[in-house]
mmCIF file with all atom_site columns, C-alpha atoms in Angstrom:
data_model
loop_
_atom_site.group_PDB
_atom_site.id
_atom_site.type_symbol
_atom_site.label_atom_id
_atom_site.label_alt_id
_atom_site.label_comp_id
_atom_site.label_asym_id
_atom_site.label_entity_id
_atom_site.label_seq_id
_atom_site.pdbx_PDB_ins_code
_atom_site.Cartn_x
_atom_site.Cartn_y
_atom_site.Cartn_z
_atom_site.occupancy
_atom_site.B_iso_or_equiv
_atom_site.pdbx_formal_charge
_atom_site.auth_seq_id
_atom_site.auth_comp_id
_atom_site.auth_asym_id
_atom_site.auth_atom_id
_atom_site.pdbx_PDB_model_num
ATOM 1   C CA . ALA A 1 1   ? 112.321 -97.038  101.477 1.00 0.00 ? 7   ALA A CA 1
ATOM 2   C CA . GLN A 1 2   ? 111.697 -95.673  98.737  1.00 0.00 ? 8   GLN A CA 1
ATOM 3   C CA . SER A 1 3   ? 113.956 -96.592  95.404  1.00 0.00 ? 9   SER A CA 1
ATOM 4   C CA . VAL A 1 4   ? 113.731 -96.967  91.885  1.00 0.00 ? 10  VAL A CA 1
ATOM 5   C CA . ALA A 1 5   ? 115.522 -100.968 90.014  1.00 0.00 ? 11  ALA A CA 1
ATOM 6   C CA . GLN A 1 6   ? 116.104 -101.335 86.708  1.00 0.00 ? 12  GLN A CA 1
ATOM 7   C CA . PRO A 1 7   ? 116.386 -104.820 86.276  1.00 0.00 ? 13  PRO A CA 1
ATOM 8   C CA . GLU A 1 8   ? 118.421 -104.921 83.205  1.00 0.00 ? 14  GLU A CA 1
ATOM 9   C CA . ASP A 1 9   ? 121.910 -103.689 83.225  1.00 0.00 ? 15  ASP A CA 1
ATOM 10  C CA . GLN A 1 10  ? 122.532 -103.338 79.192  1.00 0.00 ? 16  GLN A CA 1
ATOM 11  C CA . VAL A 1 11  ? 119.086 -103.771 76.483  1.00 0.00 ? 17  VAL A CA 1
ATOM 12  C CA . ASN A 1 12  ? 119.826 -105.057 72.973  1.00 0.00 ? 18  ASN A CA 1
ATOM 13  C CA . VAL A 1 13  ? 117.701 -103.866 70.397  1.00 0.00 ? 19  VAL A CA 1
ATOM 14  C CA . ALA A 1 14  ? 118.249 -104.112 66.873  1.00 0.00 ? 20  ALA A CA 1
ATOM 15  C CA . GLU A 1 15  ? 116.971 -101.099 64.206  1.00 0.00 ? 21  GLU A CA 1
ATOM 16  C CA . GLY A 1 16  ? 113.863 -100.588 63.845  1.00 0.00 ? 22  GLY A CA 1
ATOM 17  C CA . ASN A 1 17  ? 112.322 -103.629 66.484  1.00 0.00 ? 23  ASN A CA 1
ATOM 18  C CA . PRO A 1 18  ? 110.251 -101.847 69.115  1.00 0.00 ? 24  PRO A CA 1
ATOM 19  C CA . LEU A 1 19  ? 112.428 -101.781 72.824  1.00 0.00 ? 25  LEU A CA 1
ATOM 20  C CA . THR A 1 20  ? 111.076 -101.548 76.095  1.00 0.00 ? 26  THR A CA 1
ATOM 21  C CA . VAL A 1 21  ? 113.249 -100.385 79.122  1.00 0.00 ? 27  VAL A CA 1
ATOM 22  C CA . LYS A 1 22  ? 112.308 -101.430 82.368  1.00 0.00 ? 28  LYS A CA 1
ATOM 23  C CA . CYS A 1 23  ? 111.860 -99.869  86.242  1.00 0.00 ? 29  CYS A CA 1
ATOM 24  C CA . THR A 1 24  ? 109.913 -100.559 88.291  1.00 0.00 ? 30  THR A CA 1
ATOM 25  C CA . TYR A 1 25  ? 109.981 -97.845  91.716  1.00 0.00 ? 31  TYR A CA 1
ATOM 26  C CA . SER A 1 26  ? 108.131 -97.897  95.827  1.00 0.00 ? 32  SER A CA 1
ATOM 27  C CA . VAL A 1 27  ? 107.729 -94.392  96.828  1.00 0.00 ? 33  VAL A CA 1
ATOM 28  C CA . SER A 1 28  ? 105.584 -93.409  100.470 1.00 0.00 ? 34  SER A CA 1
ATOM 29  C CA . GLY A 1 29  ? 102.644 -91.809  98.757  1.00 0.00 ? 35  GLY A CA 1
ATOM 30  C CA . ASN A 1 30  ? 101.950 -91.177  94.395  1.00 0.00 ? 36  ASN A CA 1
ATOM 31  C CA . PRO A 1 31  ? 104.215 -91.768  93.257  1.00 0.00 ? 37  PRO A CA 1
ATOM 32  C CA . TYR A 1 32  ? 106.598 -88.862  90.524  1.00 0.00 ? 38  TYR A CA 1
ATOM 33  C CA . LEU A 1 33  ? 108.457 -90.843  88.679  1.00 0.00 ? 39  LEU A CA 1
ATOM 34  C CA . PHE A 1 34  ? 110.751 -89.754  85.368  1.00 0.00 ? 40  PHE A CA 1
ATOM 35  C CA . TRP A 1 35  ? 113.478 -91.043  82.725  1.00 0.00 ? 41  TRP A CA 1
ATOM 36  C CA . TYR A 1 36  ? 116.681 -89.388  81.480  1.00 0.00 ? 42  TYR A CA 1
ATOM 37  C CA . VAL A 1 37  ? 118.025 -90.650  78.899  1.00 0.00 ? 43  VAL A CA 1
ATOM 38  C CA . GLN A 1 38  ? 122.547 -89.451  78.824  1.00 0.00 ? 44  GLN A CA 1
ATOM 39  C CA . TYR A 1 39  ? 124.655 -89.871  76.432  1.00 0.00 ? 45  TYR A CA 1
ATOM 40  C CA . PRO A 1 40  ? 128.898 -90.361  76.647  1.00 0.00 ? 46  PRO A CA 1
ATOM 41  C CA . ASN A 1 41  ? 130.424 -87.052  78.051  1.00 0.00 ? 47  ASN A CA 1
ATOM 42  C CA . ARG A 1 42  ? 127.838 -85.235  78.259  1.00 0.00 ? 48  ARG A CA 1
ATOM 43  C CA . GLY A 1 43  ? 124.817 -84.725  81.064  1.00 0.00 ? 49  GLY A CA 1
ATOM 44  C CA . LEU A 1 44  ? 121.638 -86.220  82.112  1.00 0.00 ? 50  LEU A CA 1
ATOM 45  C CA . GLN A 1 45  ? 118.625 -85.325  79.493  1.00 0.00 ? 51  GLN A CA 1
ATOM 46  C CA . PHE A 1 46  ? 114.332 -85.013  80.613  1.00 0.00 ? 52  PHE A CA 1
ATOM 47  C CA . LEU A 1 47  ? 112.572 -87.254  78.739  1.00 0.00 ? 53  LEU A CA 1
ATOM 48  C CA . LEU A 1 48  ? 109.608 -88.182  80.109  1.00 0.00 ? 54  LEU A CA 1
ATOM 49  C CA . LYS A 1 49  ? 107.898 -87.539  83.399  1.00 0.00 ? 55  LYS A CA 1
ATOM 50  C CA . TYR A 1 50  ? 104.756 -89.094  84.193  1.00 0.00 ? 56  TYR A CA 1
ATOM 51  C CA . ILE A 1 51  ? 102.030 -87.126  87.796  1.00 0.00 ? 57  ILE A CA 1
ATOM 52  C CA . THR A 1 52  ? 99.145  -88.022  87.491  1.00 0.00 ? 58  THR A CA 1
ATOM 53  C CA . GLY A 1 53  ? 96.799  -88.376  85.169  1.00 0.00 ? 59  GLY A CA 1
ATOM 54  C CA . ASP A 1 54  ? 96.835  -90.982  81.556  1.00 0.00 ? 60  ASP A CA 1
ATOM 55  C CA . ASN A 1 55  ? 98.780  -94.264  82.273  1.00 0.00 ? 61  ASN A CA 1
ATOM 56  C CA . LEU A 1 56  ? 100.813 -93.345  79.453  1.00 0.00 ? 62  LEU A CA 1
ATOM 57  C CA . VAL A 1 57  ? 103.228 -90.503  79.081  1.00 0.00 ? 63  VAL A CA 1
ATOM 58  C CA . LYS A 1 58  ? 104.545 -89.319  75.726  1.00 0.00 ? 64  LYS A CA 1
ATOM 59  C CA . GLY A 1 59  ? 107.992 -87.973  75.877  1.00 0.00 ? 65  GLY A CA 1
ATOM 60  C CA . SER A 1 60  ? 110.757 -86.441  73.839  1.00 0.00 ? 66  SER A CA 1
ATOM 61  C CA . TYR A 1 61  ? 112.477 -88.796  70.559  1.00 0.00 ? 67  TYR A CA 1
ATOM 62  C CA . GLY A 1 62  ? 109.894 -91.257  70.434  1.00 0.00 ? 68  GLY A CA 1
ATOM 63  C CA . PHE A 1 63  ? 109.702 -92.541  73.974  1.00 0.00 ? 69  PHE A CA 1
ATOM 64  C CA . GLU A 1 64  ? 106.931 -92.485  75.921  1.00 0.00 ? 70  GLU A CA 1
ATOM 65  C CA . ALA A 1 65  ? 105.635 -94.535  79.562  1.00 0.00 ? 71  ALA A CA 1
ATOM 66  C CA . GLU A 1 66  ? 103.624 -96.463  81.009  1.00 0.00 ? 72  GLU A CA 1
ATOM 67  C CA . PHE A 1 67  ? 102.625 -95.601  84.668  1.00 0.00 ? 73  PHE A CA 1
ATOM 68  C CA . ASN A 1 68  ? 101.031 -99.401  86.606  1.00 0.00 ? 74  ASN A CA 1
ATOM 69  C CA . LYS A 1 69  ? 100.607 -98.623  89.727  1.00 0.00 ? 75  LYS A CA 1
ATOM 70  C CA . SER A 1 70  ? 99.606  -102.258 90.712  1.00 0.00 ? 76  SER A CA 1
ATOM 71  C CA . GLN A 1 71  ? 102.671 -103.329 89.473  1.00 0.00 ? 77  GLN A CA 1
ATOM 72  C CA . THR A 1 72  ? 104.313 -100.108 90.895  1.00 0.00 ? 78  THR A CA 1
ATOM 73  C CA . SER A 1 73  ? 106.490 -99.928  86.971  1.00 0.00 ? 79  SER A CA 1
ATOM 74  C CA . PHE A 1 74  ? 107.204 -97.487  84.484  1.00 0.00 ? 80  PHE A CA 1
ATOM 75  C CA . HIS A 1 75  ? 108.477 -98.444  81.635  1.00 0.00 ? 81  HIS A CA 1
ATOM 76  C CA . LEU A 1 76  ? 110.037 -96.983  79.051  1.00 0.00 ? 82  LEU A CA 1
ATOM 77  C CA . LYS A 1 77  ? 109.114 -97.618  75.556  1.00 0.00 ? 83  LYS A CA 1
ATOM 78  C CA . LYS A 1 78  ? 109.535 -97.300  71.725  1.00 0.00 ? 84  LYS A CA 1
ATOM 79  C CA . PRO A 1 79  ? 107.339 -98.011  68.559  1.00 0.00 ? 85  PRO A CA 1
ATOM 80  C CA . SER A 1 80  ? 110.665 -98.432  67.091  1.00 0.00 ? 86  SER A CA 1
ATOM 81  C CA . ALA A 1 81  ? 114.052 -97.993  67.277  1.00 0.00 ? 87  ALA A CA 1
ATOM 82  C CA . LEU A 1 82  ? 116.770 -95.933  65.808  1.00 0.00 ? 88  LEU A CA 1
ATOM 83  C CA . VAL A 1 83  ? 120.962 -96.467  66.028  1.00 0.00 ? 89  VAL A CA 1
ATOM 84  C CA . SER A 1 84  ? 120.506 -92.955  67.186  1.00 0.00 ? 90  SER A CA 1
ATOM 85  C CA . ASP A 1 85  ? 118.834 -94.017  70.338  1.00 0.00 ? 91  ASP A CA 1
ATOM 86  C CA . SER A 1 86  ? 121.850 -95.972  71.718  1.00 0.00 ? 92  SER A CA 1
ATOM 87  C CA . ALA A 1 87  ? 122.503 -94.308  75.407  1.00 0.00 ? 93  ALA A CA 1
ATOM 88  C CA . LEU A 1 88  ? 122.373 -94.493  79.038  1.00 0.00 ? 94  LEU A CA 1
ATOM 89  C CA . TYR A 1 89  ? 118.627 -94.497  80.648  1.00 0.00 ? 95  TYR A CA 1
ATOM 90  C CA . PHE A 1 90  ? 117.966 -93.928  83.563  1.00 0.00 ? 96  PHE A CA 1
ATOM 91  C CA . CYS A 1 91  ? 114.640 -93.984  85.717  1.00 0.00 ? 97  CYS A CA 1
ATOM 92  C CA . ALA A 1 92  ? 113.588 -92.031  88.726  1.00 0.00 ? 98  ALA A CA 1
ATOM 93  C CA . VAL A 1 93  ? 111.185 -91.177  91.153  1.00 0.00 ? 99  VAL A CA 1
ATOM 94  C CA . ARG A 1 94  ? 110.766 -88.352  94.107  1.00 0.00 ? 100 ARG A CA 1
ATOM 95  C CA . GLY A 1 95  ? 111.221 -88.992  97.073  1.00 0.00 ? 101 GLY A CA 1
ATOM 96  C CA . VAL A 1 96  ? 109.201 -87.794  99.663  1.00 0.00 ? 102 VAL A CA 1
ATOM 97  C CA . TYR A 1 97  ? 111.903 -87.699  102.780 1.00 0.00 ? 103 TYR A CA 1
ATOM 98  C CA . THR A 1 98  ? 111.249 -84.561  106.154 1.00 0.00 ? 104 THR A CA 1
ATOM 99  C CA . GLY A 1 99  ? 111.701 -81.637  105.220 1.00 0.00 ? 105 GLY A CA 1
ATOM 100 C CA . GLY A 1 100 ? 111.622 -81.593  100.846 1.00 0.00 ? 106 GLY A CA 1
ATOM 101 C CA . PHE A 1 101 ? 111.517 -84.057  98.157  1.00 0.00 ? 107 PHE A CA 1
ATOM 102 C CA . LYS A 1 102 ? 114.792 -86.003  96.491  1.00 0.00 ? 108 LYS A CA 1
ATOM 103 C CA . THR A 1 103 ? 114.808 -87.079  93.379  1.00 0.00 ? 109 THR A CA 1
ATOM 104 C CA . ILE A 1 104 ? 116.308 -91.365  93.439  1.00 0.00 ? 110 ILE A CA 1
ATOM 105 C CA . PHE A 1 105 ? 117.818 -92.203  90.186  1.00 0.00 ? 111 PHE A CA 1
ATOM 106 C CA . GLY A 1 106 ? 117.966 -96.055  89.140  1.00 0.00 ? 112 GLY A CA 1
ATOM 107 C CA . ALA A 1 107 ? 121.427 -97.390  88.099  1.00 0.00 ? 113 ALA A CA 1
ATOM 108 C CA . GLY A 1 108 ? 120.462 -96.830  84.635  1.00 0.00 ? 114 GLY A CA 1
ATOM 109 C CA . THR A 1 109 ? 120.469 -99.326  81.627  1.00 0.00 ? 115 THR A CA 1
ATOM 110 C CA . ARG A 1 110 ? 122.191 -99.744  78.096  1.00 0.00 ? 116 ARG A CA 1
ATOM 111 C CA . LEU A 1 111 ? 120.349 -99.190  75.498  1.00 0.00 ? 117 LEU A CA 1
ATOM 112 C CA . PHE A 1 112 ? 122.090 -101.140 72.135  1.00 0.00 ? 118 PHE A CA 1
ATOM 113 C CA . VAL A 1 113 ? 120.208 -100.335 69.265  1.00 0.00 ? 119 VAL A CA 1
ATOM 114 C CA . LYS A 1 114 ? 121.764 -102.440 66.183  1.00 0.00 ? 120 LYS A CA 1
ATOM 115 C CA . ALA A 1 115 ? 122.178 -101.546 62.860  1.00 0.00 ? 121 ALA A CA 1
ATOM 116 C CA . ASP B 2 1   ? 121.920 -77.614  75.119  1.00 0.00 ? 19  ASP B CA 1
ATOM 117 C CA . SER B 2 2   ? 119.609 -77.410  78.413  1.00 0.00 ? 20  SER B CA 1
ATOM 118 C CA . GLY B 2 3   ? 121.140 -73.420  79.158  1.00 0.00 ? 21  GLY B CA 1
ATOM 119 C CA . VAL B 2 4   ? 122.794 -75.349  83.063  1.00 0.00 ? 22  VAL B CA 1
ATOM 120 C CA . THR B 2 5   ? 126.556 -74.783  82.371  1.00 0.00 ? 23  THR B CA 1
ATOM 121 C CA . GLN B 2 6   ? 129.251 -76.186  84.718  1.00 0.00 ? 24  GLN B CA 1
ATOM 122 C CA . THR B 2 7   ? 132.665 -74.850  84.980  1.00 0.00 ? 25  THR B CA 1
ATOM 123 C CA . PRO B 2 8   ? 135.582 -76.018  84.740  1.00 0.00 ? 26  PRO B CA 1
ATOM 124 C CA . LYS B 2 9   ? 134.908 -79.233  83.073  1.00 0.00 ? 27  LYS B CA 1
ATOM 125 C CA . HIS B 2 10  ? 137.493 -80.853  84.200  1.00 0.00 ? 28  HIS B CA 1
ATOM 126 C CA . LEU B 2 11  ? 139.810 -80.883  87.297  1.00 0.00 ? 29  LEU B CA 1
ATOM 127 C CA . ILE B 2 12  ? 142.943 -83.187  87.996  1.00 0.00 ? 30  ILE B CA 1
ATOM 128 C CA . THR B 2 13  ? 144.217 -82.376  91.730  1.00 0.00 ? 31  THR B CA 1
ATOM 129 C CA . ALA B 2 14  ? 145.696 -84.381  94.062  1.00 0.00 ? 32  ALA B CA 1
ATOM 130 C CA . THR B 2 15  ? 144.585 -85.909  97.644  1.00 0.00 ? 33  THR B CA 1
ATOM 131 C CA . GLY B 2 16  ? 144.547 -83.595  100.984 1.00 0.00 ? 34  GLY B CA 1
ATOM 132 C CA . GLN B 2 17  ? 143.625 -80.520  98.416  1.00 0.00 ? 35  GLN B CA 1
ATOM 133 C CA . ARG B 2 18  ? 140.491 -78.761  97.987  1.00 0.00 ? 36  ARG B CA 1
ATOM 134 C CA . VAL B 2 19  ? 138.811 -77.262  94.851  1.00 0.00 ? 37  VAL B CA 1
ATOM 135 C CA . THR B 2 20  ? 135.802 -75.466  93.999  1.00 0.00 ? 38  THR B CA 1
ATOM 136 C CA . LEU B 2 21  ? 132.875 -76.247  91.143  1.00 0.00 ? 39  LEU B CA 1
ATOM 137 C CA . ARG B 2 22  ? 130.574 -73.409  89.440  1.00 0.00 ? 40  ARG B CA 1
ATOM 138 C CA . CYS B 2 23  ? 127.510 -74.068  88.491  1.00 0.00 ? 41  CYS B CA 1
ATOM 139 C CA . SER B 2 24  ? 125.262 -71.314  86.573  1.00 0.00 ? 42  SER B CA 1
ATOM 140 C CA . PRO B 2 25  ? 120.946 -72.738  86.448  1.00 0.00 ? 43  PRO B CA 1
ATOM 141 C CA . ARG B 2 26  ? 119.213 -72.346  82.966  1.00 0.00 ? 44  ARG B CA 1
ATOM 142 C CA . SER B 2 27  ? 117.405 -68.875  83.550  1.00 0.00 ? 45  SER B CA 1
ATOM 143 C CA . GLY B 2 28  ? 114.666 -67.967  85.902  1.00 0.00 ? 46  GLY B CA 1
ATOM 144 C CA . ASP B 2 29  ? 115.796 -71.396  87.249  1.00 0.00 ? 47  ASP B CA 1
ATOM 145 C CA . LEU B 2 30  ? 115.542 -71.437  90.959  1.00 0.00 ? 48  LEU B CA 1
ATOM 146 C CA . SER B 2 31  ? 116.625 -74.647  92.377  1.00 0.00 ? 49  SER B CA 1
ATOM 147 C CA . VAL B 2 32  ? 119.751 -75.503  92.065  1.00 0.00 ? 50  VAL B CA 1
ATOM 148 C CA . TYR B 2 33  ? 120.959 -79.958  92.460  1.00 0.00 ? 51  TYR B CA 1
ATOM 149 C CA . TRP B 2 34  ? 124.208 -81.335  92.756  1.00 0.00 ? 52  TRP B CA 1
ATOM 150 C CA . TYR B 2 35  ? 124.632 -84.852  91.792  1.00 0.00 ? 53  TYR B CA 1
ATOM 151 C CA . GLN B 2 36  ? 127.939 -87.332  92.025  1.00 0.00 ? 54  GLN B CA 1
ATOM 152 C CA . GLN B 2 37  ? 128.483 -89.962  89.708  1.00 0.00 ? 55  GLN B CA 1
ATOM 153 C CA . SER B 2 38  ? 130.517 -93.028  90.008  1.00 0.00 ? 56  SER B CA 1
ATOM 154 C CA . LEU B 2 39  ? 130.839 -96.382  88.131  1.00 0.00 ? 57  LEU B CA 1
ATOM 155 C CA . ASP B 2 40  ? 130.124 -98.037  91.381  1.00 0.00 ? 58  ASP B CA 1
ATOM 156 C CA . GLN B 2 41  ? 128.192 -95.154  93.393  1.00 0.00 ? 59  GLN B CA 1
ATOM 157 C CA . GLY B 2 42  ? 125.756 -94.692  90.215  1.00 0.00 ? 60  GLY B CA 1
ATOM 158 C CA . LEU B 2 43  ? 123.995 -91.009  90.600  1.00 0.00 ? 61  LEU B CA 1
ATOM 159 C CA . GLN B 2 44  ? 123.492 -89.783  93.958  1.00 0.00 ? 62  GLN B CA 1
ATOM 160 C CA . PHE B 2 45  ? 122.115 -86.879  94.819  1.00 0.00 ? 63  PHE B CA 1
ATOM 161 C CA . LEU B 2 46  ? 124.050 -84.431  97.184  1.00 0.00 ? 64  LEU B CA 1
ATOM 162 C CA . ILE B 2 47  ? 121.911 -81.082  97.896  1.00 0.00 ? 65  ILE B CA 1
ATOM 163 C CA . GLN B 2 48  ? 119.753 -78.562  96.767  1.00 0.00 ? 66  GLN B CA 1
ATOM 164 C CA . TYR B 2 49  ? 118.966 -74.910  97.228  1.00 0.00 ? 67  TYR B CA 1
ATOM 165 C CA . TYR B 2 50  ? 116.001 -72.993  96.536  1.00 0.00 ? 68  TYR B CA 1
ATOM 166 C CA . ASN B 2 51  ? 116.247 -69.116  96.211  1.00 0.00 ? 69  ASN B CA 1
ATOM 167 C CA . GLY B 2 52  ? 119.364 -68.545  97.566  1.00 0.00 ? 70  GLY B CA 1
ATOM 168 C CA . GLU B 2 53  ? 118.726 -72.304  100.868 1.00 0.00 ? 71  GLU B CA 1
ATOM 169 C CA . GLU B 2 54  ? 119.499 -74.695  101.182 1.00 0.00 ? 72  GLU B CA 1
ATOM 170 C CA . ARG B 2 55  ? 116.124 -77.351  100.444 1.00 0.00 ? 73  ARG B CA 1
ATOM 171 C CA . ALA B 2 56  ? 117.113 -80.842  101.035 1.00 0.00 ? 74  ALA B CA 1
ATOM 172 C CA . LYS B 2 57  ? 120.476 -82.674  101.188 1.00 0.00 ? 75  LYS B CA 1
ATOM 173 C CA . GLY B 2 58  ? 121.352 -86.793  100.523 1.00 0.00 ? 76  GLY B CA 1
ATOM 174 C CA . ASN B 2 59  ? 124.733 -88.618  100.557 1.00 0.00 ? 77  ASN B CA 1
ATOM 175 C CA . ILE B 2 60  ? 126.858 -84.908  100.677 1.00 0.00 ? 78  ILE B CA 1
ATOM 176 C CA . LEU B 2 61  ? 130.638 -85.971  102.959 1.00 0.00 ? 79  LEU B CA 1
ATOM 177 C CA . GLU B 2 62  ? 130.631 -83.278  105.455 1.00 0.00 ? 80  GLU B CA 1
ATOM 178 C CA . ARG B 2 63  ? 133.981 -82.402  104.208 1.00 0.00 ? 81  ARG B CA 1
ATOM 179 C CA . PHE B 2 64  ? 131.170 -81.319  101.016 1.00 0.00 ? 82  PHE B CA 1
ATOM 180 C CA . SER B 2 65  ? 129.947 -78.036  101.163 1.00 0.00 ? 83  SER B CA 1
ATOM 181 C CA . ALA B 2 66  ? 127.442 -76.466  98.397  1.00 0.00 ? 84  ALA B CA 1
ATOM 182 C CA . GLN B 2 67  ? 126.146 -73.165  98.453  1.00 0.00 ? 85  GLN B CA 1
ATOM 183 C CA . GLN B 2 68  ? 123.354 -70.397  95.868  1.00 0.00 ? 86  GLN B CA 1
ATOM 184 C CA . PHE B 2 69  ? 124.308 -66.687  96.067  1.00 0.00 ? 87  PHE B CA 1
ATOM 185 C CA . PRO B 2 70  ? 121.936 -63.862  95.639  1.00 0.00 ? 88  PRO B CA 1
ATOM 186 C CA . ASP B 2 71  ? 122.526 -64.145  91.730  1.00 0.00 ? 89  ASP B CA 1
ATOM 187 C CA . LEU B 2 72  ? 121.065 -67.738  91.882  1.00 0.00 ? 90  LEU B CA 1
ATOM 188 C CA . HIS B 2 73  ? 124.733 -69.612  90.917  1.00 0.00 ? 91  HIS B CA 1
ATOM 189 C CA . SER B 2 74  ? 125.616 -71.910  92.818  1.00 0.00 ? 92  SER B CA 1
ATOM 190 C CA . GLU B 2 75  ? 128.974 -73.622  93.957  1.00 0.00 ? 93  GLU B CA 1
ATOM 191 C CA . LEU B 2 76  ? 130.345 -76.659  95.296  1.00 0.00 ? 94  LEU B CA 1
ATOM 192 C CA . ASN B 2 77  ? 133.087 -77.007  97.083  1.00 0.00 ? 95  ASN B CA 1
ATOM 193 C CA . LEU B 2 78  ? 134.671 -80.046  97.845  1.00 0.00 ? 96  LEU B CA 1
ATOM 194 C CA . SER B 2 79  ? 137.934 -80.623  100.914 1.00 0.00 ? 97  SER B CA 1
ATOM 195 C CA . SER B 2 80  ? 140.517 -82.822  101.674 1.00 0.00 ? 98  SER B CA 1
ATOM 196 C CA . LEU B 2 81  ? 140.738 -85.012  99.156  1.00 0.00 ? 99  LEU B CA 1
ATOM 197 C CA . GLU B 2 82  ? 140.586 -88.593  98.498  1.00 0.00 ? 100 GLU B CA 1
ATOM 198 C CA . LEU B 2 83  ? 140.819 -90.620  95.909  1.00 0.00 ? 101 LEU B CA 1
ATOM 199 C CA . GLY B 2 84  ? 137.308 -92.034  96.444  1.00 0.00 ? 102 GLY B CA 1
ATOM 200 C CA . ASP B 2 85  ? 135.817 -88.475  95.862  1.00 0.00 ? 103 ASP B CA 1
ATOM 201 C CA . SER B 2 86  ? 136.764 -88.915  91.778  1.00 0.00 ? 104 SER B CA 1
ATOM 202 C CA . ALA B 2 87  ? 134.179 -88.478  89.757  1.00 0.00 ? 105 ALA B CA 1
ATOM 203 C CA . LEU B 2 88  ? 131.583 -86.857  87.820  1.00 0.00 ? 106 LEU B CA 1
ATOM 204 C CA . TYR B 2 89  ? 129.914 -84.072  89.716  1.00 0.00 ? 107 TYR B CA 1
ATOM 205 C CA . PHE B 2 90  ? 126.238 -82.858  88.198  1.00 0.00 ? 108 PHE B CA 1
ATOM 206 C CA . CYS B 2 91  ? 124.694 -80.193  88.324  1.00 0.00 ? 109 CYS B CA 1
ATOM 207 C CA . ALA B 2 92  ? 121.063 -79.265  87.668  1.00 0.00 ? 110 ALA B CA 1
ATOM 208 C CA . SER B 2 93  ? 118.443 -76.891  87.671  1.00 0.00 ? 111 SER B CA 1
ATOM 209 C CA . SER B 2 94  ? 114.739 -76.333  88.148  1.00 0.00 ? 112 SER B CA 1
ATOM 210 C CA . VAL B 2 95  ? 111.882 -73.900  88.408  1.00 0.00 ? 113 VAL B CA 1
ATOM 211 C CA . GLY B 2 96  ? 110.520 -74.439  91.549  1.00 0.00 ? 114 GLY B CA 1
ATOM 212 C CA . ARG B 2 97  ? 111.804 -76.305  94.425  1.00 0.00 ? 115 ARG B CA 1
ATOM 213 C CA . GLU B 2 98  ? 109.237 -79.341  94.284  1.00 0.00 ? 116 GLU B CA 1
ATOM 214 C CA . ALA B 2 99  ? 111.825 -81.714  92.767  1.00 0.00 ? 117 ALA B CA 1
ATOM 215 C CA . TYR B 2 100 ? 110.638 -82.319  89.442  1.00 0.00 ? 118 TYR B CA 1
ATOM 216 C CA . GLU B 2 101 ? 111.954 -81.935  85.819  1.00 0.00 ? 119 GLU B CA 1
ATOM 217 C CA . GLN B 2 102 ? 115.489 -81.078  86.107  1.00 0.00 ? 120 GLN B CA 1
ATOM 218 C CA . TYR B 2 103 ? 117.665 -79.742  83.612  1.00 0.00 ? 121 TYR B CA 1
ATOM 219 C CA . PHE B 2 104 ? 121.471 -81.182  83.236  1.00 0.00 ? 122 PHE B CA 1
ATOM 220 C CA . GLY B 2 105 ? 124.439 -79.272  83.329  1.00 0.00 ? 123 GLY B CA 1
ATOM 221 C CA . PRO B 2 106 ? 127.794 -81.410  81.461  1.00 0.00 ? 124 PRO B CA 1
ATOM 222 C CA . GLY B 2 107 ? 129.117 -82.419  84.103  1.00 0.00 ? 125 GLY B CA 1
ATOM 223 C CA . THR B 2 108 ? 132.840 -81.646  85.613  1.00 0.00 ? 126 THR B CA 1
ATOM 224 C CA . ARG B 2 109 ? 134.659 -84.856  85.426  1.00 0.00 ? 127 ARG B CA 1
ATOM 225 C CA . LEU B 2 110 ? 137.235 -84.369  88.759  1.00 0.00 ? 128 LEU B CA 1
ATOM 226 C CA . THR B 2 111 ? 140.309 -87.379  89.193  1.00 0.00 ? 129 THR B CA 1
ATOM 227 C CA . VAL B 2 112 ? 142.057 -87.013  92.553  1.00 0.00 ? 130 VAL B CA 1
ATOM 228 C CA . THR B 2 113 ? 145.018 -88.078  91.904  1.00 0.00 ? 131 THR B CA 1
#
């Protein structure tokens, strides 16, 4: 089965500290992986993606993600957290199905950055 | 602002009724996706249209239907509404049909009473 797991419901970090939001996946074939962020009462915003190439992917707002094929992980990272980074973060994978592709989202991880 | 628009922002209706949600994709995007977000189910993919044709189907109930028009806007029709249909409904769009990065609208919050 194709799936995405975000093992932490919530991550708390102090402003200025590095942050990591974890994601593991299971997919047939080559993984196409994404991170999205959702602020309160807003739609999801695309942050970054991994399709192929360098395992470290850089995205918007200083975020980056590390693809690890052996561990089937795609963790989101930022060297120095900001209070404004507090939001709901979704990891997603493109799953292959008969006749097309579907994006499967994880359950989301709520990030709290304390001043 | 993603460039994807959805109307209405809020909708309150009664059980058994039918509603239509509307989405206009970003300029140049040919794919439209519909998602349902609820506290218990998370973000669930419903359906994708590409250039007017159904491309992929997810967990869409038979009471729900969608279409994409020649001008590429899309409508999601929800009928025989139940209390459990109360959720945020998001539309997203992308350039191609291969479900790469998607750009989400602000959502329509549906409350069924």
